[in-house]
């Protein structure tokens, strides 16, 4: 990307220090260079003009060459969210799932919509809206499933690049004639691999270093793929080093189907391993019903899990056990799984992760384990940022504020309630998170997690580029 103006961001910054702890930087500043990288961080100054002076002096930058953004008292900068599992193609169906569960939901709602996006003008409408909407909710990185149509998948990649969203874009592979509708399937295993290669080639022409948009190899899930296709896609991974995404162990009917279709495999996860798909660059969505052995296998192979709590409730799939996966050493991130999940917001996914963990806890008898199962605000925000970054192999670039990382961030604002119980500007819609002034910073962040929405996200940057601004 061409160099852009340098940035100085001044105010309060909040990000994950560890899985359990947030770091709050006050009277702080971050300098971002012309390539979108964090060049310096200063904190604990007397005031913001001192921070600014310190940063400019440290870097030898002239004030005329930088754009300055000052957060007001009470606003804070937060890392952009990482959505590790979202079907851009299904965005038009968000909220439409009735009482269905996975397999009938695919047939009834999902395959018809996905197939219809071979109409490129329809794809453009849906994809543009999906990107615009997720950006406005602070999603700076999205790991997308598109459809099996190559031109429409290429279009999604083009749109992510032009709208500035960091993205992994996957052409969905599904070649099994007995398991996919005749109107929506690959003709053969080799079509799955060749069509994936075409999308890789396209993305290489628009973003040669895969700096913002990268291809991702995408066998839809085991029931929709032949072993030959899965093995061919694994071979493509070995040749290219590109990441892989798929679904695993989401729903009991699906698990039974896998056992029926692949009787030679020990488990759903074992099948992926045997096909060569269980790699350190693999993101497995759901993992709701995996066994101890499957979790150990995932941990051993350093594969990642995308936890999709909203979807798992909508489709009555079940509650995934994040603490248990963490205990096994598995990296976990959050996915909205639109439109299995109804919401394109990772803030919503974070809060649903907290809620689902409480349902997991309620089913545990032993008091200490019950308590441990519950996820804190700090932990769900870790999942939404650094956890997600680890899942997609970008932990050195995004998910937190450190020198050398890239400026993928959002500016968050909350209502300040005055002495009369009014908020500053009732017409200017800042959502419904009301601050009375006595909250600690931890409380502020908790109130945002549980009641915040896109109205609180004022600005969003990816790699230093301003990609969303709320009026
Ligand atoms: N399994 C196979 N395809 C899908 C899909 O589109 N969404 C979800 N949630 N699970 C799947
Ligand atoms: Fe999904």
XYZ file of C-alpha atoms and ligand atoms in Angstrom, residues 85 87 90 102 105-106 110-111 114 145 220-221 224 247 250 254 286 311 315 337 340, ligand 1:
32
model
C -15.325 -17.051 11.414
C -19.804 -16.131 6.133
C -24.813 -15.240 4.453
C -27.528 -27.109 11.309
C -30.700 -24.784 8.145
C -28.076 -25.329 5.432
C -28.080 -21.145 3.389
C -27.364 -23.012 0.154
C -25.065 -18.673 -1.376
C -16.207 -17.813 3.882
C -16.663 -26.280 3.888
C -16.868 -29.185 6.380
C -19.667 -31.747 2.069
C -16.081 -26.401 10.644
C -20.824 -28.333 15.671
C -23.487 -33.649 11.769
C -17.207 -24.484 16.762
C -24.438 -19.291 16.389
C -28.839 -23.282 15.863
C -20.579 -17.143 12.238
C -25.664 -19.226 11.901
N -21.243 -26.296 8.442
C -21.153 -26.353 7.106
N -21.496 -25.196 6.534
C -21.792 -24.369 7.526
C -22.207 -23.007 7.561
O -22.376 -22.333 6.546
N -22.410 -22.479 8.796
C -22.221 -23.188 9.930
N -22.433 -22.603 11.098
N -21.862 -24.467 9.922
C -21.635 -25.035 8.738
